[in-house]
Amino acid sequence: MATEYWRWPESRWTSPEIDWKAGRIVTAGIDVGSVSSQAVVMVDGALFCYGSLRTGSNSPESAQRAMDFALAETGLVLADIHYIVGTGYGRVNISFAQRALTEIACHARGANFMYGPTVKTILDMGGQDCKAIRCDAKGKVTNFLMNDKCAAGTGRGMEVFADLLSVPIADMGRMSFEVEAEPEPVSSTCVVFAKSEAVGLLRKGWPKEKVLAAYSSAMAHRVVELLQRIQVEEDFAVTGGIAKNEGVVKRIEKELKIKALEPKFDTQIAGALGGALFAKALVEKDRGLR
Amino acid sequence: MLAHYGYKDGSGEYFIVVDTDKCDGCGRCVSACPYGVFEIGEDENDPFRETVVVKVSESHRKKIKYSCAPCKPVSGKKSLPCLESCAPGAIGHSW
């Protein structure tokens, strides 16, 4: 398959410190998203391993592939996992998951683990939707809003621009700052119209960097409007693929006048991580531990 | 929890807001709504909640502007049946 440079590279990580055989509760979360799928395995509530890859057209298969990818070379097999929670767009299609939960609940819980209990507002910028979530110190959702009708402010928007400008997705954030002065944002946030506008600007002689800066600030403005509806309370964190694009994150911070927390792990795993944490809580409930 | 169901697009923001802490799951809004916008079921966003709660049904979430239009003041209605039916005041409209 040709390199899909407009998408985030696939990744995998295994903790060098944890011996899963010594664990009492082994749980997993699988987030089958619109663009990428993640599987996270936790041993007694500590992150053991994760894998992140493309979803493709078949979500049951993607869930299986993500799980196999995460478990490869760990010695752990599917049967060793006590409870699996599925989340994301494809959550109802994961045959080996015991429970399906919404990505809103999972992202809040995952971000609470990833950024600590001080996080109160989470912006998840996913492949084809955008969620603004407020949560309490335990990661329980207190207010949420999801925009999945419009691609503005989602990873898909960035993918379209990466393709148009032939820039790898990982370089877009940095490139968007290589401008002498910040240009006016593109006037249309609709991805289709923003792309037409960008084509016009390129034909006018604008360099790629300037077009990217104009689109990144339009995207930031768009999601800030969503965040304002639920009112941002610090600490603030961004999850999902776009959290790795500093061009968008820094512009959101500037508009909100609030700094986002620094992520400790790959921001794309937040949903699956939350799923694994819920799985642990559900096992404890079953065993009468809580 | 304040659950916002709906969307924002080029024409504006359309959200039905359910305060799940106020909702007692009585279901009066389900019968009050002439267009079947609401449904009662488990809280998808809080797996540990034991009581049922109202939510906007999946099929209306992306067209709520049109589903609710016949009840809006521009259509000659003075009040929204869903809001009227809800004793605890758990439902709100953003537009």
mmCIF file of C-alpha atoms in Angstrom:
data_model
loop_
_atom_site.group_PDB
_atom_site.id
_atom_site.type_symbol
_atom_site.label_atom_id
_atom_site.label_comp_id
_atom_site.label_asym_id
_atom_site.label_seq_id
_atom_site.Cartn_x
_atom_site.Cartn_y
_atom_site.Cartn_z
ATOM 1 C CA MET A 1 0.000 0.000 0.000
ATOM 2 C CA ALA A 2 1.275 3.450 -0.850
ATOM 3 C CA THR A 3 2.322 5.534 2.137
ATOM 4 C CA GLU A 4 -0.640 7.468 3.423
ATOM 5 C CA TYR A 5 1.394 10.514 4.407
ATOM 6 C CA TRP A 6 -1.748 12.499 5.159
ATOM 7 C CA ARG A 7 -2.486 10.180 8.077
ATOM 8 C CA TRP A 8 -0.661 9.635 11.347
ATOM 9 C CA PRO A 9 1.820 6.769 11.248
ATOM 10 C CA GLU A 10 0.867 3.518 12.957
ATOM 11 C CA SER A 11 2.431 3.045 16.358
ATOM 12 C CA ARG A 12 2.926 0.497 19.097
ATOM 13 C CA TRP A 13 4.320 0.602 22.604
ATOM 14 C CA THR A 14 4.871 -1.939 25.404
ATOM 15 C CA SER A 15 5.829 -1.091 28.961
ATOM 16 C CA PRO A 16 9.269 -2.483 29.787
ATOM 17 C CA GLU A 17 8.468 -2.577 33.512
ATOM 18 C CA ILE A 18 5.192 -4.453 33.809
ATOM 19 C CA ASP A 19 5.028 -8.241 34.103
ATOM 20 C CA TRP A 20 1.482 -9.077 33.046
ATOM 21 C CA LYS A 21 1.699 -12.536 34.593
ATOM 22 C CA ALA A 22 1.815 -10.933 38.041
ATOM 23 C CA GLY A 23 -1.310 -8.895 37.342
ATOM 24 C CA ARG A 24 -4.661 -9.678 38.959
ATOM 25 C CA ILE A 25 -6.884 -7.751 36.559
ATOM 26 C CA VAL A 26 -5.977 -7.561 32.883
ATOM 27 C CA THR A 27 -8.353 -5.396 30.846
ATOM 28 C CA ALA A 28 -8.447 -3.906 27.375
ATOM 29 C CA GLY A 29 -10.103 -1.049 25.583
ATOM 30 C CA ILE A 30 -10.584 -0.958 21.831
ATOM 31 C CA ASP A 31 -11.454 2.257 20.066
ATOM 32 C CA VAL A 32 -12.526 1.647 16.478
ATOM 33 C CA GLY A 33 -12.603 5.166 15.143
ATOM 34 C CA SER A 34 -13.500 6.476 11.725
ATOM 35 C CA VAL A 35 -9.880 6.775 10.623
ATOM 36 C CA SER A 36 -7.740 4.875 13.110
ATOM 37 C CA SER A 37 -8.255 2.051 15.610
ATOM 38 C CA GLN A 38 -6.481 1.675 18.904
ATOM 39 C CA ALA A 39 -6.183 -1.174 21.377
ATOM 40 C CA VAL A 40 -4.920 -0.561 24.905
ATOM 41 C CA VAL A 41 -4.170 -3.253 27.476
ATOM 42 C CA MET A 42 -3.899 -2.409 31.165
ATOM 43 C CA VAL A 43 -2.630 -4.597 33.988
ATOM 44 C CA ASP A 44 -4.102 -3.675 37.386
ATOM 45 C CA GLY A 45 -4.879 -0.188 36.106
ATOM 46 C CA ALA A 46 -1.392 0.517 34.725
ATOM 47 C CA LEU A 47 -0.765 0.967 31.022
ATOM 48 C CA PHE A 48 0.834 -2.218 29.686
ATOM 49 C CA CYS A 49 0.748 -1.886 25.915
ATOM 50 C CA TYR A 50 -1.045 -0.209 23.048
ATOM 51 C CA GLY A 51 -1.270 -0.310 19.296
ATOM 52 C CA SER A 52 -2.712 2.204 16.876
ATOM 53 C CA LEU A 53 -3.444 1.559 13.204
ATOM 54 C CA ARG A 54 -5.761 2.498 10.330
ATOM 55 C CA THR A 55 -9.384 1.408 10.515
ATOM 56 C CA GLY A 56 -10.072 0.673 6.870
ATOM 57 C CA SER A 57 -13.462 -0.428 5.621
ATOM 58 C CA ASN A 58 -14.050 -3.410 7.889
ATOM 59 C CA SER A 59 -14.449 -2.482 11.533
ATOM 60 C CA PRO A 60 -14.660 -5.979 13.121
ATOM 61 C CA GLU A 61 -11.439 -6.858 11.338
ATOM 62 C CA SER A 62 -9.817 -3.549 12.370
ATOM 63 C CA ALA A 63 -10.626 -4.253 16.005
ATOM 64 C CA GLN A 64 -8.979 -7.661 15.708
ATOM 65 C CA ARG A 65 -5.956 -6.260 13.898
ATOM 66 C CA ALA A 66 -5.509 -3.464 16.456
ATOM 67 C CA MET A 67 -5.676 -6.007 19.292
ATOM 68 C CA ASP A 68 -3.194 -8.367 17.600
ATOM 69 C CA PHE A 69 -0.895 -5.438 16.845
ATOM 70 C CA ALA A 70 -0.921 -4.304 20.494
ATOM 71 C CA LEU A 71 -0.403 -7.824 21.847
ATOM 72 C CA ALA A 72 2.349 -8.867 19.411
ATOM 73 C CA GLU A 73 5.569 -9.881 21.177
ATOM 74 C CA THR A 74 4.073 -9.383 24.653
ATOM 75 C CA GLY A 75 3.291 -13.068 25.252
ATOM 76 C CA LEU A 76 -0.223 -12.057 26.250
ATOM 77 C CA VAL A 77 -3.132 -13.541 24.280
ATOM 78 C CA LEU A 78 -6.757 -12.481 23.968
ATOM 79 C CA ALA A 79 -7.925 -15.231 26.355
ATOM 80 C CA ASP A 80 -5.768 -13.787 29.158
ATOM 81 C CA ILE A 81 -7.738 -10.546 29.146
ATOM 82 C CA HIS A 82 -10.529 -10.525 31.737
ATOM 83 C CA TYR A 83 -12.718 -7.805 30.272
ATOM 84 C CA ILE A 84 -12.759 -5.847 27.007
ATOM 85 C CA VAL A 85 -14.660 -2.628 26.393
ATOM 86 C CA GLY A 86 -15.267 -1.396 22.863
ATOM 87 C CA THR A 87 -15.744 2.239 21.946
ATOM 88 C CA GLY A 88 -15.719 4.557 18.941
ATOM 89 C CA TYR A 89 -17.810 4.506 15.770
ATOM 90 C CA GLY A 90 -17.292 0.787 15.278
ATOM 91 C CA ARG A 91 -17.962 -0.210 18.893
ATOM 92 C CA VAL A 92 -21.016 -2.327 18.171
ATOM 93 C CA ASN A 93 -19.016 -4.408 15.690
ATOM 94 C CA ILE A 94 -16.372 -5.710 18.048
ATOM 95 C CA SER A 95 -17.338 -9.343 18.574
ATOM 96 C CA PHE A 96 -14.849 -10.059 21.348
ATOM 97 C CA ALA A 97 -15.718 -7.035 23.488
ATOM 98 C CA GLN A 98 -17.997 -7.697 26.473
ATOM 99 C CA ARG A 99 -19.425 -4.182 26.552
ATOM 100 C CA ALA A 100 -19.679 -1.180 24.234
ATOM 101 C CA LEU A 101 -19.456 2.323 25.711
ATOM 102 C CA THR A 102 -19.601 5.722 24.061
ATOM 103 C CA GLU A 103 -16.393 7.452 23.134
ATOM 104 C CA ILE A 104 -17.513 10.464 25.176
ATOM 105 C CA ALA A 105 -17.418 8.486 28.435
ATOM 106 C CA CYS A 106 -14.190 6.753 27.412
ATOM 107 C CA HIS A 107 -12.345 9.885 26.324
ATOM 108 C CA ALA A 108 -13.111 11.647 29.591
ATOM 109 C CA ARG A 109 -11.911 8.654 31.594
ATOM 110 C CA GLY A 110 -8.835 8.215 29.398
ATOM 111 C CA ALA A 111 -7.896 11.887 29.591
ATOM 112 C CA ASN A 112 -8.299 11.771 33.362
ATOM 113 C CA PHE A 113 -5.671 8.994 33.454
ATOM 114 C CA MET A 114 -3.451 10.589 30.838
ATOM 115 C CA TYR A 115 -3.403 14.122 32.216
ATOM 116 C CA GLY A 116 -4.286 13.547 35.862
ATOM 117 C CA PRO A 117 -7.317 14.507 37.978
ATOM 118 C CA THR A 118 -6.841 18.260 37.451
ATOM 119 C CA VAL A 119 -8.140 18.052 33.886
ATOM 120 C CA LYS A 120 -11.635 19.553 33.690
ATOM 121 C CA THR A 121 -12.128 20.293 30.017
ATOM 122 C CA ILE A 122 -11.235 17.949 27.170
ATOM 123 C CA LEU A 123 -11.341 18.657 23.490
ATOM 124 C CA ASP A 124 -11.217 15.487 21.426
ATOM 125 C CA MET A 125 -10.437 16.196 17.806
ATOM 126 C CA GLY A 126 -11.022 12.921 16.059
ATOM 127 C CA GLY A 127 -10.990 11.710 12.489
ATOM 128 C CA GLN A 128 -14.481 12.804 11.609
ATOM 129 C CA ASP A 129 -15.988 14.447 14.641
ATOM 130 C CA CYS A 130 -15.110 16.837 17.377
ATOM 131 C CA LYS A 131 -16.125 16.502 21.022
ATOM 132 C CA ALA A 132 -15.984 19.049 23.799
ATOM 133 C CA ILE A 133 -16.240 17.371 27.215
ATOM 134 C CA ARG A 134 -16.236 18.628 30.788
ATOM 135 C CA CYS A 135 -15.494 16.125 33.542
ATOM 136 C CA ASP A 136 -14.947 15.927 37.281
ATOM 137 C CA ALA A 137 -11.799 14.862 39.144
ATOM 138 C CA LYS A 138 -12.684 11.183 38.636
ATOM 139 C CA GLY A 139 -13.104 11.525 34.883
ATOM 140 C CA LYS A 140 -16.908 11.335 34.997
ATOM 141 C CA VAL A 141 -18.569 13.392 32.256
ATOM 142 C CA THR A 142 -20.451 16.458 33.543
ATOM 143 C CA ASN A 143 -21.148 18.199 30.243
ATOM 144 C CA PHE A 144 -20.539 17.217 26.659
ATOM 145 C CA LEU A 145 -21.148 18.285 23.135
ATOM 146 C CA MET A 146 -20.327 16.399 19.983
ATOM 147 C CA ASN A 147 -20.263 17.768 16.479
ATOM 148 C CA ASP A 148 -20.349 14.994 13.938
ATOM 149 C CA LYS A 149 -22.437 16.602 11.263
ATOM 150 C CA CYS A 150 -19.777 18.930 9.969
ATOM 151 C CA ALA A 151 -16.159 18.046 9.170
ATOM 152 C CA ALA A 152 -14.817 21.471 10.099
ATOM 153 C CA GLY A 153 -12.583 21.112 13.122
ATOM 154 C CA THR A 154 -11.862 17.420 12.564
ATOM 155 C CA GLY A 155 -8.916 15.375 11.414
ATOM 156 C CA ARG A 156 -10.577 14.931 8.051
ATOM 157 C CA GLY A 157 -10.187 18.654 7.415
ATOM 158 C CA MET A 158 -6.451 18.429 8.077
ATOM 159 C CA GLU A 159 -6.176 15.332 5.854
ATOM 160 C CA VAL A 160 -7.758 17.212 2.961
ATOM 161 C CA PHE A 161 -5.232 20.012 3.402
ATOM 162 C CA ALA A 162 -2.298 17.610 3.759
ATOM 163 C CA ASP A 163 -3.352 16.056 0.476
ATOM 164 C CA LEU A 164 -3.912 19.394 -1.260
ATOM 165 C CA LEU A 165 -0.550 20.791 -0.157
ATOM 166 C CA SER A 166 1.340 17.431 -0.291
ATOM 167 C CA VAL A 167 2.612 17.851 3.253
ATOM 168 C CA PRO A 168 2.949 14.880 5.662
ATOM 169 C CA ILE A 169 0.429 15.256 8.489
ATOM 170 C CA ALA A 170 3.164 15.246 11.140
ATOM 171 C CA ASP A 171 4.865 18.320 9.573
ATOM 172 C CA MET A 172 1.736 20.446 9.222
ATOM 173 C CA GLY A 173 1.808 22.036 12.669
ATOM 174 C CA ARG A 174 5.415 23.160 12.406
ATOM 175 C CA MET A 175 4.972 24.375 8.829
ATOM 176 C CA SER A 176 1.972 26.498 9.724
ATOM 177 C CA PHE A 177 4.257 28.700 11.862
ATOM 178 C CA GLU A 178 6.758 29.306 9.063
ATOM 179 C CA VAL A 179 5.057 32.539 8.089
ATOM 180 C CA GLU A 180 6.242 36.129 8.520
ATOM 181 C CA ALA A 181 2.891 37.312 9.830
ATOM 182 C CA GLU A 182 -0.239 35.402 10.751
ATOM 183 C CA PRO A 183 -2.649 35.635 7.785
ATOM 184 C CA GLU A 184 -6.406 36.147 8.116
ATOM 185 C CA PRO A 185 -8.147 32.812 8.707
ATOM 186 C CA VAL A 186 -9.868 31.326 5.649
ATOM 187 C CA SER A 187 -13.414 32.652 5.680
ATOM 188 C CA SER A 188 -15.117 29.301 5.272
ATOM 189 C CA THR A 189 -14.700 26.549 7.862
ATOM 190 C CA CYS A 190 -16.610 24.015 5.795
ATOM 191 C CA VAL A 191 -13.868 21.665 4.601
ATOM 192 C CA VAL A 192 -15.136 21.560 1.023
ATOM 193 C CA PHE A 193 -15.365 25.345 0.713
ATOM 194 C CA ALA A 194 -12.179 25.943 2.694
ATOM 195 C CA LYS A 195 -10.357 23.730 0.213
ATOM 196 C CA SER A 196 -11.744 25.718 -2.752
ATOM 197 C CA GLU A 197 -10.689 28.909 -1.019
ATOM 198 C CA ALA A 198 -7.213 27.486 -0.387
ATOM 199 C CA VAL A 199 -6.877 26.494 -4.041
ATOM 200 C CA GLY A 200 -7.705 30.106 -4.921
ATOM 201 C CA LEU A 201 -5.078 31.403 -2.496
ATOM 202 C CA LEU A 202 -2.442 29.032 -3.899
ATOM 203 C CA ARG A 203 -3.235 30.260 -7.408
ATOM 204 C CA LYS A 204 -2.815 33.804 -6.137
ATOM 205 C CA GLY A 205 0.731 32.874 -5.189
ATOM 206 C CA TRP A 206 0.386 32.248 -1.447
ATOM 207 C CA PRO A 207 3.040 29.819 -0.158
ATOM 208 C CA LYS A 208 1.852 26.529 1.355
ATOM 209 C CA GLU A 209 2.849 27.664 4.849
ATOM 210 C CA LYS A 210 0.621 30.725 4.673
ATOM 211 C CA VAL A 211 -2.363 28.719 3.408
ATOM 212 C CA LEU A 212 -1.834 26.241 6.211
ATOM 213 C CA ALA A 213 -1.636 29.013 8.793
ATOM 214 C CA ALA A 214 -4.886 30.499 7.473
ATOM 215 C CA TYR A 215 -6.640 27.133 7.667
ATOM 216 C CA SER A 216 -5.233 26.182 11.079
ATOM 217 C CA SER A 217 -6.504 29.394 12.632
ATOM 218 C CA ALA A 218 -9.943 28.954 11.036
ATOM 219 C CA MET A 219 -10.081 25.439 12.482
ATOM 220 C CA ALA A 220 -8.975 26.667 15.913
ATOM 221 C CA HIS A 221 -11.641 29.359 15.878
ATOM 222 C CA ARG A 222 -14.268 26.838 14.942
ATOM 223 C CA VAL A 223 -13.563 24.487 17.846
ATOM 224 C CA VAL A 224 -13.192 27.356 20.300
ATOM 225 C CA GLU A 225 -16.804 28.269 19.512
ATOM 226 C CA LEU A 226 -17.847 24.720 20.432
ATOM 227 C CA LEU A 227 -15.789 24.851 23.622
ATOM 228 C CA GLN A 228 -17.394 28.117 24.648
ATOM 229 C CA ARG A 229 -20.804 26.488 24.632
ATOM 230 C CA ILE A 230 -19.720 24.113 27.414
ATOM 231 C CA GLN A 231 -17.456 26.790 28.987
ATOM 232 C CA VAL A 232 -13.820 25.937 29.421
ATOM 233 C CA GLU A 233 -12.563 25.316 32.928
ATOM 234 C CA GLU A 234 -8.874 24.682 33.574
ATOM 235 C CA ASP A 235 -7.033 22.384 33.316
ATOM 236 C CA PHE A 236 -7.627 22.011 29.626
ATOM 237 C CA ALA A 237 -6.394 19.125 27.460
ATOM 238 C CA VAL A 238 -6.648 18.096 23.832
ATOM 239 C CA THR A 239 -6.885 14.461 22.697
ATOM 240 C CA GLY A 240 -7.184 12.741 19.324
ATOM 241 C CA GLY A 241 -4.981 13.056 16.262
ATOM 242 C CA ILE A 242 -5.100 16.836 16.005
ATOM 243 C CA ALA A 243 -3.702 17.138 19.539
ATOM 244 C CA LYS A 244 -0.386 16.281 17.854
ATOM 245 C CA ASN A 245 -0.691 19.260 15.506
ATOM 246 C CA GLU A 246 0.856 22.174 17.386
ATOM 247 C CA GLY A 247 -0.294 24.547 14.649
ATOM 248 C CA VAL A 248 -3.910 24.005 15.702
ATOM 249 C CA VAL A 249 -3.326 23.469 19.442
ATOM 250 C CA LYS A 250 -1.232 26.661 19.872
ATOM 251 C CA ARG A 251 -3.843 28.685 17.996
ATOM 252 C CA ILE A 252 -6.616 27.264 20.204
ATOM 253 C CA GLU A 253 -4.546 28.174 23.282
ATOM 254 C CA LYS A 254 -4.047 31.687 21.960
ATOM 255 C CA GLU A 255 -7.749 32.204 21.342
ATOM 256 C CA LEU A 256 -8.802 30.713 24.696
ATOM 257 C CA LYS A 257 -5.896 32.371 26.515
ATOM 258 C CA ILE A 258 -5.437 29.023 28.279
ATOM 259 C CA LYS A 259 -2.516 26.609 27.959
ATOM 260 C CA ALA A 260 -3.309 22.983 27.168
ATOM 261 C CA LEU A 261 -1.650 20.280 29.282
ATOM 262 C CA GLU A 262 1.317 18.414 27.810
ATOM 263 C CA PRO A 263 0.341 14.843 26.863
ATOM 264 C CA LYS A 264 2.214 11.947 28.447
ATOM 265 C CA PHE A 265 1.199 9.330 25.863
ATOM 266 C CA ASP A 266 0.069 9.222 22.249
ATOM 267 C CA THR A 267 -3.074 11.401 22.329
ATOM 268 C CA GLN A 268 -4.855 9.066 19.909
ATOM 269 C CA ILE A 269 -5.155 6.310 22.513
ATOM 270 C CA ALA A 270 -7.295 8.313 24.991
ATOM 271 C CA GLY A 271 -10.562 6.580 24.006
ATOM 272 C CA ALA A 272 -9.173 3.031 24.174
ATOM 273 C CA LEU A 273 -7.393 3.881 27.419
ATOM 274 C CA GLY A 274 -10.695 5.021 28.935
ATOM 275 C CA GLY A 275 -12.285 1.791 27.710
ATOM 276 C CA ALA A 276 -9.628 -0.288 29.485
ATOM 277 C CA LEU A 277 -10.154 1.715 32.693
ATOM 278 C CA PHE A 278 -13.921 1.196 32.537
ATOM 279 C CA ALA A 279 -13.270 -2.499 31.924
ATOM 280 C CA LYS A 280 -11.255 -2.627 35.151
ATOM 281 C CA ALA A 281 -14.021 -0.875 37.074
ATOM 282 C CA LEU A 282 -16.577 -3.313 35.641
ATOM 283 C CA VAL A 283 -14.462 -6.338 36.642
ATOM 284 C CA GLU A 284 -14.149 -4.910 40.158
ATOM 285 C CA LYS A 285 -17.913 -4.410 40.271
ATOM 286 C CA ASP A 286 -18.471 -8.019 39.150
ATOM 287 C CA ARG A 287 -16.041 -9.339 41.746
ATOM 288 C CA GLY A 288 -17.720 -7.259 44.435
ATOM 289 C CA LEU A 289 -14.640 -5.125 44.981
ATOM 290 C CA ARG A 290 -16.518 -1.844 44.593
ATOM 291 C CA MET B 1 -24.475 15.728 33.293
ATOM 292 C CA LEU B 2 -25.441 18.229 30.631
ATOM 293 C CA ALA B 3 -25.828 16.203 27.454
ATOM 294 C CA HIS B 4 -25.849 18.283 24.272
ATOM 295 C CA TYR B 5 -27.529 16.483 21.385
ATOM 296 C CA GLY B 6 -27.428 18.120 17.992
ATOM 297 C CA TYR B 7 -24.864 19.923 15.912
ATOM 298 C CA LYS B 8 -23.396 23.160 14.709
ATOM 299 C CA ASP B 9 -23.210 23.818 11.015
ATOM 300 C CA GLY B 10 -22.888 26.803 8.711
ATOM 301 C CA SER B 11 -26.408 27.995 9.566
ATOM 302 C CA GLY B 12 -26.148 27.962 13.342
ATOM 303 C CA GLU B 13 -26.087 25.882 16.515
ATOM 304 C CA TYR B 14 -28.870 23.422 17.205
ATOM 305 C CA PHE B 15 -28.632 21.546 20.468
ATOM 306 C CA ILE B 16 -31.178 19.959 22.779
ATOM 307 C CA VAL B 17 -29.631 19.971 26.229
ATOM 308 C CA VAL B 18 -30.665 17.304 28.724
ATOM 309 C CA ASP B 19 -29.675 17.736 32.349
ATOM 310 C CA THR B 20 -29.388 14.069 33.281
ATOM 311 C CA ASP B 21 -29.137 14.930 36.992
ATOM 312 C CA LYS B 22 -32.621 16.441 36.830
ATOM 313 C CA CYS B 23 -34.168 13.828 34.507
ATOM 314 C CA ASP B 24 -36.074 11.145 36.426
ATOM 315 C CA GLY B 25 -36.780 9.043 33.333
ATOM 316 C CA CYS B 26 -40.570 9.539 33.539
ATOM 317 C CA GLY B 27 -40.902 9.579 29.754
ATOM 318 C CA ARG B 28 -43.590 12.288 29.494
ATOM 319 C CA CYS B 29 -41.508 14.148 26.931
ATOM 320 C CA VAL B 30 -41.472 11.031 24.749
ATOM 321 C CA SER B 31 -45.258 11.095 24.440
ATOM 322 C CA ALA B 32 -45.439 14.905 24.358
ATOM 323 C CA CYS B 33 -43.152 15.274 21.353
ATOM 324 C CA PRO B 34 -45.211 15.014 18.166
ATOM 325 C CA TYR B 35 -42.164 14.010 16.124
ATOM 326 C CA GLY B 36 -40.635 11.251 18.239
ATOM 327 C CA VAL B 37 -37.429 13.097 18.997
ATOM 328 C CA PHE B 38 -36.968 11.622 22.473
ATOM 329 C CA GLU B 39 -36.412 8.133 23.791
ATOM 330 C CA ILE B 40 -35.844 6.654 27.225
ATOM 331 C CA GLY B 41 -32.986 4.269 27.858
ATOM 332 C CA GLU B 42 -29.768 3.647 29.710
ATOM 333 C CA ASP B 43 -27.337 6.529 29.965
ATOM 334 C CA GLU B 44 -24.766 5.732 27.275
ATOM 335 C CA ASN B 45 -22.303 8.201 28.691
ATOM 336 C CA ASP B 46 -22.431 7.024 32.289
ATOM 337 C CA PRO B 47 -22.093 3.224 32.485
ATOM 338 C CA PHE B 48 -22.613 3.237 36.257
ATOM 339 C CA ARG B 49 -25.931 5.085 36.276
ATOM 340 C CA GLU B 50 -28.631 2.644 37.325
ATOM 341 C CA THR B 51 -31.755 4.568 36.321
ATOM 342 C CA VAL B 52 -32.984 5.275 32.815
ATOM 343 C CA VAL B 53 -32.668 8.703 31.275
ATOM 344 C CA VAL B 54 -34.062 10.612 28.322
ATOM 345 C CA LYS B 55 -31.965 11.114 25.198
ATOM 346 C CA VAL B 56 -32.476 12.417 21.704
ATOM 347 C CA SER B 57 -32.875 9.433 19.430
ATOM 348 C CA GLU B 58 -30.000 8.713 17.093
ATOM 349 C CA SER B 59 -32.098 9.280 13.975
ATOM 350 C CA HIS B 60 -32.907 12.882 14.957
ATOM 351 C CA ARG B 61 -29.506 14.025 16.203
ATOM 352 C CA LYS B 62 -28.262 15.220 12.843
ATOM 353 C CA LYS B 63 -31.488 16.879 11.699
ATOM 354 C CA ILE B 64 -32.788 18.344 14.926
ATOM 355 C CA LYS B 65 -33.204 21.793 13.379
ATOM 356 C CA TYR B 66 -35.827 20.344 11.036
ATOM 357 C CA SER B 67 -37.366 17.871 13.513
ATOM 358 C CA CYS B 68 -38.101 20.671 15.978
ATOM 359 C CA ALA B 69 -39.024 23.385 13.466
ATOM 360 C CA PRO B 70 -42.826 22.760 13.557
ATOM 361 C CA CYS B 71 -42.905 23.485 17.315
ATOM 362 C CA LYS B 72 -40.817 26.659 17.155
ATOM 363 C CA PRO B 73 -42.330 30.163 17.561
ATOM 364 C CA VAL B 74 -41.815 30.906 13.852
ATOM 365 C CA SER B 75 -44.333 28.142 13.158
ATOM 366 C CA GLY B 76 -46.883 29.906 15.384
ATOM 367 C CA LYS B 77 -46.367 27.812 18.521
ATOM 368 C CA LYS B 78 -46.107 29.599 21.859
ATOM 369 C CA SER B 79 -44.344 26.922 23.854
ATOM 370 C CA LEU B 80 -42.418 23.739 23.232
ATOM 371 C CA PRO B 81 -44.344 20.563 24.211
ATOM 372 C CA CYS B 82 -41.172 18.839 25.454
ATOM 373 C CA LEU B 83 -40.303 21.674 27.818
ATOM 374 C CA GLU B 84 -43.918 21.919 29.017
ATOM 375 C CA SER B 85 -44.113 18.196 29.735
ATOM 376 C CA CYS B 86 -40.921 18.090 31.796
ATOM 377 C CA ALA B 87 -41.717 18.780 35.466
ATOM 378 C CA PRO B 88 -38.108 18.770 36.695
ATOM 379 C CA GLY B 89 -37.090 21.143 33.882
ATOM 380 C CA ALA B 90 -34.402 18.845 32.523
ATOM 381 C CA ILE B 91 -34.781 19.767 28.840
ATOM 382 C CA GLY B 92 -33.545 22.884 27.081
ATOM 383 C CA HIS B 93 -33.147 24.087 23.484
ATOM 384 C CA SER B 94 -30.161 26.152 22.390
ATOM 385 C CA TRP B 95 -32.025 27.961 19.600
#
